[in-house]
CSV table of N, CA, C and O in Angstrom, one decimal:
chain,number,residue,atom,x,y,z
A,21,LYS,N,-63.7,159.1,107.1
A,21,LYS,CA,-63.3,158.1,108.5
A,21,LYS,C,-63.1,159.0,110.0
A,21,LYS,O,-62.8,159.9,110.1
A,22,ILE,N,-62.2,157.8,110.9
A,22,ILE,CA,-63.1,158.2,112.4
A,22,ILE,C,-61.9,158.3,112.7
A,22,ILE,O,-61.0,157.5,112.6
A,23,MET,N,-61.5,159.6,113.2
A,23,MET,CA,-60.1,159.7,114.2
A,23,MET,C,-60.2,159.8,115.6
A,23,MET,O,-61.2,161.0,116.0
A,24,ILE,N,-59.1,159.2,116.1
A,24,ILE,CA,-59.7,159.3,117.9
A,24,ILE,C,-58.5,159.7,118.7
A,24,ILE,O,-57.7,159.3,117.8
A,25,ASN,N,-58.2,160.8,119.7
A,25,ASN,CA,-57.5,161.4,120.0
A,25,ASN,C,-57.7,161.4,121.2
A,25,ASN,O,-58.5,161.9,122.2
A,26,ASN,N,-57.8,160.1,122.3
A,26,ASN,CA,-57.6,159.9,123.6
A,26,ASN,C,-56.8,159.0,124.1
A,26,ASN,O,-56.1,158.1,123.8
A,27,VAL,N,-56.2,159.6,125.5
A,27,VAL,CA,-54.9,158.7,125.9
A,27,VAL,C,-55.2,158.8,127.6
A,27,VAL,O,-56.2,159.8,127.9
A,28,VAL,N,-55.6,157.7,128.4
A,28,VAL,CA,-55.7,157.4,129.3
A,28,VAL,C,-53.9,156.3,129.8
A,28,VAL,O,-53.1,155.6,129.3
A,29,LEU,N,-53.6,157.5,131.0
A,29,LEU,CA,-52.5,156.9,131.7
A,29,LEU,C,-52.7,156.9,133.3
A,29,LEU,O,-52.8,157.6,133.4
A,30,VAL,N,-51.8,156.4,133.9
A,30,VAL,CA,-51.9,156.6,135.1
A,30,VAL,C,-50.5,157.0,135.2
A,30,VAL,O,-48.8,156.0,135.2
A,31,GLY,N,-49.4,157.5,136.2
A,31,GLY,CA,-48.1,156.9,136.9
A,31,GLY,C,-48.2,158.5,138.5
A,31,GLY,O,-49.1,159.0,138.3
A,32,ARG,N,-46.6,158.8,138.0
A,32,ARG,CA,-46.6,159.6,139.6
A,32,ARG,C,-46.0,160.9,138.9
A,32,ARG,O,-45.3,161.0,138.1
A,33,LEU,N,-46.2,162.5,139.7
A,33,LEU,CA,-46.0,163.3,139.9
A,33,LEU,C,-44.2,163.2,139.5
A,33,LEU,O,-43.8,162.7,140.8
A,34,THR,N,-43.5,163.9,139.0
A,34,THR,CA,-42.0,164.2,139.5
A,34,THR,C,-42.0,165.6,139.5
A,34,THR,O,-40.6,165.7,139.8
A,35,ARG,N,-42.5,166.7,139.9
A,35,ARG,CA,-42.5,167.3,140.5
A,35,ARG,C,-43.5,167.8,141.0
A,35,ARG,O,-44.9,167.8,140.4
A,36,ASP,N,-44.1,169.1,142.1
A,36,ASP,CA,-45.2,169.5,142.3
A,36,ASP,C,-45.8,170.4,141.2
A,36,ASP,O,-45.0,171.6,140.3
A,37,PRO,N,-46.9,170.7,140.9
A,37,PRO,CA,-47.4,171.0,139.8
A,37,PRO,C,-47.6,172.5,140.2
A,37,PRO,O,-47.1,173.0,140.7
A,38,GLU,N,-47.6,173.0,138.4
A,38,GLU,CA,-47.4,174.7,138.1
A,38,GLU,C,-48.5,175.7,138.3
A,38,GLU,O,-49.0,175.3,136.8
A,39,LEU,N,-49.3,176.1,139.3
A,39,LEU,CA,-50.3,176.8,138.4
A,39,LEU,C,-50.1,178.1,138.4
A,39,LEU,O,-49.4,179.3,138.4
A,40,ARG,N,-51.0,178.3,136.9
A,40,ARG,CA,-50.2,180.0,136.5
A,40,ARG,C,-52.0,180.1,136.0
A,40,ARG,O,-53.1,179.7,135.9
A,41,LYS,N,-51.8,181.5,135.6
A,41,LYS,CA,-53.3,182.5,135.1
A,41,LYS,C,-53.0,182.9,134.2
A,41,LYS,O,-52.4,184.1,133.6
A,42,THR,N,-54.2,182.8,133.1
A,42,THR,CA,-54.1,183.1,131.6
A,42,THR,C,-54.7,184.9,131.9
A,42,THR,O,-55.2,185.1,132.8
A,43,ALA,N,-54.3,185.7,130.7
A,43,ALA,CA,-55.0,186.6,130.9
A,43,ALA,C,-56.5,187.1,131.2
A,43,ALA,O,-56.9,188.3,132.1
A,44,THR,N,-57.3,186.2,130.6
A,44,THR,CA,-57.9,186.4,131.1
A,44,THR,C,-58.9,185.9,132.7
A,44,THR,O,-59.9,185.6,132.8
A,45,GLY,N,-57.3,185.1,133.2
A,45,GLY,CA,-58.1,184.6,134.5
A,45,GLY,C,-58.0,183.8,134.4
A,45,GLY,O,-58.7,182.9,136.5
A,46,ASN,N,-58.3,182.8,133.3
A,46,ASN,CA,-58.7,181.7,133.9
A,46,ASN,C,-57.3,180.6,134.1
A,46,ASN,O,-56.4,180.5,134.1
A,47,SER,N,-57.1,179.4,135.1
A,47,SER,CA,-56.3,178.6,135.6
A,47,SER,C,-56.0,177.3,134.5
A,47,SER,O,-56.7,176.8,134.0
A,48,VAL,N,-54.5,177.3,134.6
A,48,VAL,CA,-53.9,176.0,133.6
A,48,VAL,C,-53.0,176.1,135.3
A,48,VAL,O,-52.0,176.8,135.1
A,49,THR,N,-52.6,174.5,134.6
A,49,THR,CA,-51.9,173.4,135.3
A,49,THR,C,-50.4,172.8,134.4
A,49,THR,O,-51.5,172.1,134.1
A,50,SER,N,-49.6,173.4,134.9
A,50,SER,CA,-48.8,171.8,134.0
A,50,SER,C,-48.1,171.2,135.3
A,50,SER,O,-47.6,171.2,135.8
A,51,PHE,N,-48.2,169.9,134.7
A,51,PHE,CA,-46.7,168.7,135.8
A,51,PHE,C,-46.6,168.0,134.7
A,51,PHE,O,-46.7,167.7,133.2
A,52,THR,N,-45.2,167.0,134.8
A,52,THR,CA,-44.8,166.4,134.6
A,52,THR,C,-45.3,164.5,135.0
A,52,THR,O,-45.0,164.3,136.9
A,53,LEU,N,-45.5,163.9,134.2
A,53,LEU,CA,-46.0,162.4,134.5
A,53,LEU,C,-45.1,161.0,134.6
A,53,LEU,O,-45.2,161.4,133.0
A,54,ALA,N,-44.6,160.6,135.1
A,54,ALA,CA,-43.5,159.7,135.3
A,54,ALA,C,-44.6,158.3,135.1
A,54,ALA,O,-45.6,157.6,136.2
A,55,VAL,N,-44.3,157.8,134.0
A,55,VAL,CA,-45.2,156.6,133.7
A,55,VAL,C,-44.0,155.0,133.5
A,55,VAL,O,-43.9,155.3,132.2
A,56,ASP,N,-44.6,154.1,134.4
A,56,ASP,CA,-43.9,152.9,133.9
A,56,ASP,C,-43.8,151.9,132.8
A,56,ASP,O,-45.0,152.6,132.1
A,57,ASN,N,-42.5,151.8,131.8
A,57,ASN,CA,-42.2,151.5,130.5
A,57,ASN,C,-42.9,149.7,131.1
A,57,ASN,O,-42.7,149.2,131.5
A,58,ARG,N,-42.8,149.1,129.6
A,58,ARG,CA,-43.7,147.7,129.7
A,58,ARG,C,-41.5,147.2,129.9
A,58,ARG,O,-41.0,146.2,129.8
A,59,THR,N,-41.0,147.9,129.6
A,59,THR,CA,-39.7,147.5,129.0
A,59,THR,C,-38.6,148.1,130.3
A,59,THR,O,-39.2,149.0,130.8
A,60,LYS,N,-37.5,147.0,130.6
A,60,LYS,CA,-36.4,147.6,131.0
A,60,LYS,C,-34.8,148.5,131.0
A,60,LYS,O,-34.6,148.5,129.8
A,61,ASN,N,-34.4,148.9,131.4
A,61,ASN,CA,-32.8,149.2,130.5
A,61,ASN,C,-32.3,148.7,130.9
A,61,ASN,O,-31.8,147.0,131.7
A,62,PRO,N,-31.0,148.6,130.1
A,62,PRO,CA,-29.8,147.3,130.4
A,62,PRO,C,-29.7,147.3,131.5
A,62,PRO,O,-29.2,146.3,131.6
A,63,ASP,N,-29.6,148.1,132.7
A,63,ASP,CA,-29.3,147.6,133.5
A,63,ASP,C,-30.4,146.8,134.4
A,63,ASP,O,-29.8,146.4,135.9
A,64,GLY,N,-31.1,146.9,133.8
A,64,GLY,CA,-32.5,145.7,134.3
A,64,GLY,C,-33.3,147.0,135.5
A,64,GLY,O,-34.3,145.7,135.8
A,65,THR,N,-33.2,148.1,135.7
A,65,THR,CA,-33.6,148.5,136.1
A,65,THR,C,-35.3,149.2,135.4
A,65,THR,O,-35.6,149.2,134.3
A,66,LYS,N,-36.0,149.7,135.8
A,66,LYS,CA,-37.4,150.0,135.2
A,66,LYS,C,-37.0,151.0,134.6
A,66,LYS,O,-36.3,152.2,134.8
A,67,SER,N,-37.5,150.9,132.8
A,67,SER,CA,-37.9,152.3,132.1
A,67,SER,C,-39.2,153.1,132.7
A,67,SER,O,-39.8,152.4,133.1
A,68,ALA,N,-38.5,154.9,132.2
A,68,ALA,CA,-40.3,155.4,132.5
A,68,ALA,C,-40.1,156.2,131.7
A,68,ALA,O,-38.9,156.7,130.9
A,69,SER,N,-41.9,156.3,131.0
A,69,SER,CA,-41.6,157.7,130.0
A,69,SER,C,-42.0,158.5,130.8
A,69,SER,O,-43.4,159.2,132.0
A,70,PHE,N,-41.0,160.2,130.5
A,70,PHE,CA,-42.0,161.2,131.6
A,70,PHE,C,-42.9,162.7,130.7
A,70,PHE,O,-42.8,163.1,129.7
A,71,ILE,N,-44.3,162.0,130.4
A,71,ILE,CA,-45.3,162.3,129.3
A,71,ILE,C,-45.6,164.4,130.3
A,71,ILE,O,-46.0,164.5,131.6
A,72,SER,N,-45.4,165.4,129.5
A,72,SER,CA,-46.1,166.7,130.2
A,72,SER,C,-47.3,166.8,129.7
A,72,SER,O,-48.8,166.0,129.0
A,73,CYS,N,-48.2,166.6,130.8
A,73,CYS,CA,-49.4,167.2,130.7
A,73,CYS,C,-49.9,168.5,131.4
A,73,CYS,O,-49.0,169.6,132.6
A,74,ILE,N,-51.4,169.0,131.7
A,74,ILE,CA,-51.7,170.4,131.2
A,74,ILE,C,-53.0,169.7,131.0
A,74,ILE,O,-53.8,169.6,131.2
A,75,THR,N,-53.7,171.1,132.7
A,75,THR,CA,-55.2,170.7,132.9
A,75,THR,C,-55.4,172.4,132.8
A,75,THR,O,-54.8,173.3,132.7
A,76,PHE,N,-56.7,172.5,133.4
A,76,PHE,CA,-57.8,173.4,132.7
A,76,PHE,C,-58.3,174.3,133.7
A,76,PHE,O,-59.1,173.3,134.0
A,77,ASN,N,-58.8,175.9,133.8
A,77,ASN,CA,-59.8,175.9,134.4
A,77,ASN,C,-60.0,175.2,136.6
A,77,ASN,O,-58.5,175.1,136.7
A,78,GLN,N,-61.3,173.9,136.9
A,78,GLN,CA,-61.6,174.0,137.7
A,78,GLN,C,-60.7,172.1,138.0
A,78,GLN,O,-60.2,172.1,139.5
A,79,THR,N,-60.2,172.3,137.5
A,79,THR,CA,-59.2,170.9,137.7
A,79,THR,C,-58.1,171.5,137.3
A,79,THR,O,-57.4,170.7,138.4
A,80,ALA,N,-57.8,172.6,136.8
A,80,ALA,CA,-56.1,172.9,137.7
A,80,ALA,C,-56.4,173.7,138.3
A,80,ALA,O,-55.4,173.2,139.1
A,81,ASP,N,-57.2,174.4,138.9
A,81,ASP,CA,-56.7,174.5,140.7
A,81,ASP,C,-56.9,173.4,141.8
A,81,ASP,O,-56.4,173.3,142.3
A,82,ASN,N,-58.0,172.1,141.0
A,82,ASN,CA,-57.6,170.8,141.7
A,82,ASN,C,-56.7,169.9,142.0
A,82,ASN,O,-56.2,169.6,143.2
A,83,VAL,N,-56.0,170.1,140.9
A,83,VAL,CA,-54.4,169.5,140.6
A,83,VAL,C,-53.4,169.6,141.8
A,83,VAL,O,-53.0,169.1,142.6
A,84,ALA,N,-53.2,171.5,141.6
A,84,ALA,CA,-52.8,172.2,142.5
A,84,ALA,C,-53.0,172.4,143.3
A,84,ALA,O,-51.8,172.4,144.7
A,85,LYS,N,-54.0,172.2,144.2
A,85,LYS,CA,-54.9,172.6,145.3
A,85,LYS,C,-53.8,171.1,146.4
A,85,LYS,O,-53.8,170.9,147.1
A,86,PHE,N,-54.3,169.9,145.8
A,86,PHE,CA,-54.7,168.3,145.9
A,86,PHE,C,-53.2,167.2,145.7
A,86,PHE,O,-53.7,166.8,146.2
A,87,VAL,N,-52.3,167.2,144.4
A,87,VAL,CA,-52.0,166.3,144.6
A,87,VAL,C,-50.0,167.8,144.4
A,87,VAL,O,-50.2,168.3,144.2
A,88,ARG,N,-49.3,166.7,144.7
A,88,ARG,CA,-47.6,167.5,144.7
A,88,ARG,C,-46.8,166.3,144.6
A,88,ARG,O,-47.2,164.9,143.6
A,89,LYS,N,-45.8,166.6,144.5
A,89,LYS,CA,-44.4,165.4,143.5
A,89,LYS,C,-45.2,163.8,144.5
A,89,LYS,O,-44.8,164.0,145.5
A,90,GLY,N,-44.3,162.9,143.7
A,90,GLY,CA,-45.2,161.0,144.3
A,90,GLY,C,-46.1,160.9,144.1
A,90,GLY,O,-46.4,160.1,144.4
A,91,SER,N,-47.2,161.9,143.8
A,91,SER,CA,-48.6,161.7,144.0
A,91,SER,C,-49.1,160.7,142.8
A,91,SER,O,-48.7,161.1,141.6
A,92,LEU,N,-49.9,159.6,142.5
A,92,LEU,CA,-50.3,159.1,142.5
A,92,LEU,C,-51.3,159.1,141.2
A,92,LEU,O,-51.9,160.0,141.9
A,93,VAL,N,-51.9,159.5,140.2
A,93,VAL,CA,-52.6,160.2,139.1
A,93,VAL,C,-53.1,159.4,138.3
A,93,VAL,O,-51.9,158.8,137.7
A,94,ALA,N,-54.5,159.1,137.3
A,94,ALA,CA,-54.9,158.1,136.6
A,94,ALA,C,-55.0,160.0,135.6
A,94,ALA,O,-56.1,161.1,136.5
A,95,ILE,N,-54.7,160.4,134.9
A,95,ILE,CA,-55.4,161.5,133.6
A,95,ILE,C,-56.5,160.8,132.0
A,95,ILE,O,-55.6,159.5,132.1
A,96,GLN,N,-57.2,161.1,131.7
A,96,GLN,CA,-57.9,161.6,130.3
A,96,GLN,C,-57.4,162.2,129.5
A,96,GLN,O,-58.2,163.3,130.1
A,97,GLY,N,-57.0,162.0,128.9
A,97,GLY,CA,-57.1,163.5,127.6
A,97,GLY,C,-56.9,163.2,126.4
A,97,GLY,O,-57.1,162.2,125.7
A,98,ARG,N,-56.3,164.2,125.6
A,98,ARG,CA,-55.9,164.4,123.8
A,98,ARG,C,-54.4,164.9,124.1
A,98,ARG,O,-53.6,165.0,124.8
A,99,ILE,N,-53.0,163.8,122.6
A,99,ILE,CA,-52.6,164.4,122.9
A,99,ILE,C,-52.5,165.6,122.0
A,99,ILE,O,-52.8,165.9,121.6
A,100,ASN,N,-51.8,166.4,122.2
A,100,ASN,CA,-51.5,167.9,121.5
A,100,ASN,C,-49.8,168.1,120.9
A,100,ASN,O,-48.6,167.8,121.9
A,101,GLN,N,-49.9,168.4,119.5
A,101,GLN,CA,-48.4,168.6,119.4
A,101,GLN,C,-48.6,170.2,118.5
A,101,GLN,O,-49.0,171.1,118.1
A,102,ARG,N,-47.3,170.9,119.6
A,102,ARG,CA,-46.8,172.3,119.2
A,102,ARG,C,-45.6,172.9,119.1
A,102,ARG,O,-44.8,172.3,119.1
A,103,SER,N,-45.5,173.4,118.4
A,103,SER,CA,-44.1,174.1,117.6
A,103,SER,C,-44.0,175.1,118.1
A,103,SER,O,-44.4,176.6,118.6
A,104,TYR,N,-42.6,175.5,117.6
A,104,TYR,CA,-42.1,176.9,118.7
A,104,TYR,C,-40.4,177.0,118.5
A,104,TYR,O,-39.7,176.2,118.2
A,105,GLN,N,-40.3,178.2,118.8
A,105,GLN,CA,-38.5,178.4,118.1
A,105,GLN,C,-37.9,179.0,119.8
A,105,GLN,O,-38.1,179.3,120.5
A,106,LYS,N,-37.3,178.1,119.9
A,106,LYS,CA,-36.3,178.3,120.5
A,106,LYS,C,-35.3,179.1,120.7
A,106,LYS,O,-35.0,180.3,119.6
A,107,ARG,N,-35.0,179.6,121.7
A,107,ARG,CA,-34.1,180.8,122.1
A,107,ARG,C,-32.8,181.2,121.2
A,107,ARG,O,-32.2,182.5,121.0
A,108,ASP,N,-32.1,180.2,120.6
A,108,ASP,CA,-31.1,179.6,119.3
A,108,ASP,C,-31.6,180.4,118.0
A,108,ASP,O,-31.1,180.2,117.1
A,109,GLY,N,-32.8,180.5,117.9
A,109,GLY,CA,-33.8,180.4,116.8
A,109,GLY,C,-34.3,179.4,116.0
A,109,GLY,O,-34.7,179.6,114.8
A,110,THR,N,-33.4,178.5,116.3
A,110,THR,CA,-34.2,177.0,115.8
A,110,THR,C,-35.9,176.1,116.4
A,110,THR,O,-36.2,176.9,117.7
A,111,MET,N,-35.9,175.4,115.6
A,111,MET,CA,-37.5,175.9,115.4
A,111,MET,C,-37.7,174.1,116.0
A,111,MET,O,-36.8,173.6,116.1
A,112,THR,N,-38.5,173.8,117.1
A,112,THR,CA,-38.9,172.5,117.6
A,112,THR,C,-39.9,172.3,117.6
A,112,THR,O,-41.4,173.4,118.0
A,113,SER,N,-40.0,171.5,118.6
A,113,SER,CA,-41.8,170.9,118.4
A,113,SER,C,-42.1,170.0,119.8
A,113,SER,O,-41.2,169.4,120.6
A,114,ALA,N,-42.8,170.0,120.3
A,114,ALA,CA,-43.3,169.4,121.4
A,114,ALA,C,-44.2,168.7,121.4
A,114,ALA,O,-45.3,168.9,121.4
A,115,PHE,N,-44.7,167.0,122.5
A,115,PHE,CA,-46.0,166.5,122.8
A,115,PHE,C,-46.7,166.3,124.4
A,115,PHE,O,-45.6,167.0,125.3
A,116,GLU,N,-47.4,167.2,124.2
A,116,GLU,CA,-48.6,167.5,125.7
A,116,GLU,C,-49.6,166.6,125.9
A,116,GLU,O,-50.0,166.3,124.4
A,117,ILE,N,-50.1,166.1,126.5
A,117,ILE,CA,-51.3,165.3,127.0
A,117,ILE,C,-52.3,167.3,127.9
A,117,ILE,O,-52.2,167.3,128.5
A,118,LEU,N,-53.6,167.2,127.5
A,118,LEU,CA,-54.3,168.2,127.2
A,118,LEU,C,-55.3,167.8,128.4
A,118,LEU,O,-56.0,166.3,127.5
A,119,CYS,N,-55.5,167.3,129.4
A,119,CYS,CA,-56.0,167.2,130.0
A,119,CYS,C,-57.7,167.1,131.0
A,119,CYS,O,-57.3,168.3,130.6
A,120,ASP,N,-58.5,166.6,130.2
A,120,ASP,CA,-59.6,166.2,130.4
A,120,ASP,C,-60.6,165.9,131.9
A,120,ASP,O,-60.8,166.6,132.2
A,121,SER,N,-59.2,165.2,132.0
A,121,SER,CA,-59.6,165.0,133.4
A,121,SER,C,-59.1,164.1,133.7
A,121,SER,O,-57.9,163.4,133.9
A,122,VAL,N,-58.4,164.5,135.0
A,122,VAL,CA,-57.6,163.7,136.4
A,122,VAL,C,-57.6,163.1,137.9
A,122,VAL,O,-58.9,163.6,138.3
A,123,GLN,N,-57.6,162.1,137.7
A,123,GLN,CA,-58.0,160.7,138.7
A,123,GLN,C,-56.9,160.6,140.5
A,123,GLN,O,-55.9,160.3,140.1
A,124,PHE,N,-57.3,160.9,140.9
A,124,PHE,CA,-56.6,161.1,142.1
A,124,PHE,C,-56.0,159.8,142.6
A,124,PHE,O,-57.2,159.3,143.4
A,125,LEU,N,-55.3,159.0,143.4
A,125,LEU,CA,-55.5,157.4,143.4
A,125,LEU,C,-54.9,157.4,144.7
A,125,LEU,O,-55.1,155.8,144.9
A,126,GLU,N,-54.7,158.5,145.6
A,126,GLU,CA,-54.0,157.3,147.2
A,126,GLU,C,-54.9,159.0,147.8
A,126,GLU,O,-55.3,159.8,147.5
A,127,PRO,N,-54.8,158.7,149.1
A,127,PRO,CA,-55.8,159.4,150.0
A,127,PRO,C,-54.6,160.1,149.8
A,127,PRO,O,-53.7,160.7,149.5
A,128,LYS,N,-55.4,161.6,150.5
A,128,LYS,CA,-54.5,163.0,150.9
A,128,LYS,C,-53.8,162.2,151.9
A,128,LYS,O,-53.5,161.6,152.4
A,129,GLN,N,-52.5,163.6,151.2
A,129,GLN,CA,-51.4,163.6,152.3
A,129,GLN,C,-51.4,163.3,153.2
A,129,GLN,O,-51.6,164.0,154.1
A,130,ALA,N,-50.0,162.2,153.9
A,130,ALA,CA,-50.1,161.6,154.7
A,130,ALA,C,-50.2,162.4,156.2
A,130,ALA,O,-50.6,162.6,157.2
A,131,GLU,N,-49.7,163.7,155.7
A,131,GLU,CA,-49.4,165.3,157.0
A,131,GLU,C,-50.5,165.2,157.5
A,131,GLU,O,-50.4,166.1,158.4
A,132,GLU,N,-51.5,165.1,156.8
A,132,GLU,CA,-53.1,165.7,156.5
A,132,GLU,C,-53.7,165.0,157.6
A,132,GLU,O,-54.0,165.0,158.7
A,133,THR,N,-53.3,163.7,158.3
A,133,THR,CA,-53.6,162.6,158.6
A,133,THR,C,-52.9,162.3,160.4
A,133,THR,O,-51.9,162.1,160.1
A,134,PRO,N,-53.3,162.3,161.5
A,134,PRO,CA,-52.1,162.4,162.2
A,134,PRO,C,-51.4,160.6,162.3
A,134,PRO,O,-52.6,160.5,162.2
A,135,ASN,N,-50.7,160.4,163.0
A,135,ASN,CA,-49.1,159.6,163.0
A,135,ASN,C,-49.7,158.4,164.5
A,135,ASN,O,-49.9,159.6,165.3
A,136,LEU,N,-49.8,157.8,163.7
A,136,LEU,CA,-51.2,156.5,166.1
A,136,LEU,C,-50.0,156.5,166.2
A,136,LEU,O,-50.3,156.8,167.4
A,137,ASP,N,-48.8,156.4,165.7
A,137,ASP,CA,-48.0,157.0,166.7
A,137,ASP,C,-47.0,157.2,167.9
A,137,ASP,O,-46.7,157.6,168.5
A,138,ASP,N,-47.6,158.5,166.8
A,138,ASP,CA,-47.6,159.8,167.9
A,138,ASP,C,-48.3,159.9,168.5
A,138,ASP,O,-48.7,161.1,169.3
A,139,ILE,N,-50.1,159.3,168.7
A,139,ILE,CA,-51.0,160.1,169.5
A,139,ILE,C,-50.5,159.6,171.2
A,139,ILE,O,-50.4,158.4,170.9
A,140,GLN,N,-50.2,159.9,172.4
A,140,GLN,CA,-50.2,159.6,174.0
A,140,GLN,C,-50.8,159.5,174.4
A,140,GLN,O,-51.9,160.2,174.5
A,141,LEU,N,-51.2,158.1,175.1
A,141,LEU,CA,-52.2,157.3,175.5
A,141,LEU,C,-52.1,157.5,177.4
A,141,LEU,O,-50.6,157.6,177.4
A,142,PRO,N,-53.2,157.6,178.0
A,142,PRO,CA,-52.1,157.6,179.0
A,142,PRO,C,-52.3,156.8,179.8
A,142,PRO,O,-52.2,155.4,179.4
A,143,ASP,N,-51.3,155.9,180.5
A,143,ASP,CA,-50.7,154.6,180.9
A,143,ASP,C,-51.6,154.2,182.8
A,143,ASP,O,-52.3,153.1,182.3
A,144,ASP,N,-52.7,155.0,182.8
A,144,ASP,CA,-53.9,154.9,184.1
A,144,ASP,C,-54.8,155.0,183.5
A,144,ASP,O,-55.4,155.8,183.1
A,145,ASP,N,-55.5,153.6,183.8
A,145,ASP,CA,-57.2,154.6,183.4
A,145,ASP,C,-58.0,155.5,184.7
A,145,ASP,O,-58.4,155.9,183.6
A,146,GLU,N,-57.2,155.9,185.5
A,146,GLU,CA,-58.1,157.0,185.6
A,146,GLU,C,-58.4,158.2,184.9
A,146,GLU,O,-58.8,158.7,185.3
A,147,ASP,N,-57.5,158.4,184.6
A,147,ASP,CA,-56.5,159.7,183.5
A,147,ASP,C,-57.6,159.0,181.9
A,147,ASP,O,-57.9,161.4,182.3
A,148,VAL,N,-58.7,158.7,181.7
A,148,VAL,CA,-59.7,157.8,180.2
A,148,VAL,C,-60.7,159.1,181.6
A,148,VAL,O,-61.2,158.1,181.9
A,149,PRO,N,-60.7,159.7,180.2
A,149,PRO,CA,-62.3,160.6,180.4
A,149,PRO,C,-63.5,160.1,180.3
A,149,PRO,O,-64.8,160.4,180.4
A,150,PHE,N,-63.5,158.4,179.9
A,150,PHE,CA,-64.8,157.6,179.8
A,150,PHE,C,-64.8,156.5,180.7
A,150,PHE,O,-64.4,156.4,181.2
């Protein structure tokens, strides 16, 4: 029997990604992705799921460098379940997506491109150097 563990999601980051280094120097970035659900809350607003995501190595470096809170991304990866002991001694488990790829779905942040409204043009044609 074939078992498949493949996830594809599109959503927005709920916070800036967190870049860490392992003891061997490999990059690991974690972030939470807000993904719209097909259902609405009782008050009529959209509902969302908040999915923990982890990237590694070059993908982790690129995520940390190019995306921020609110960035729209598509991720492809696999679900991972891990168990751990909480501070109070009880065992709990967590689900997360181990991302194999992250696609940036928006252009670079607006702060990197000039706002055309901020560019001052001369009023007189004689001031134009061409």
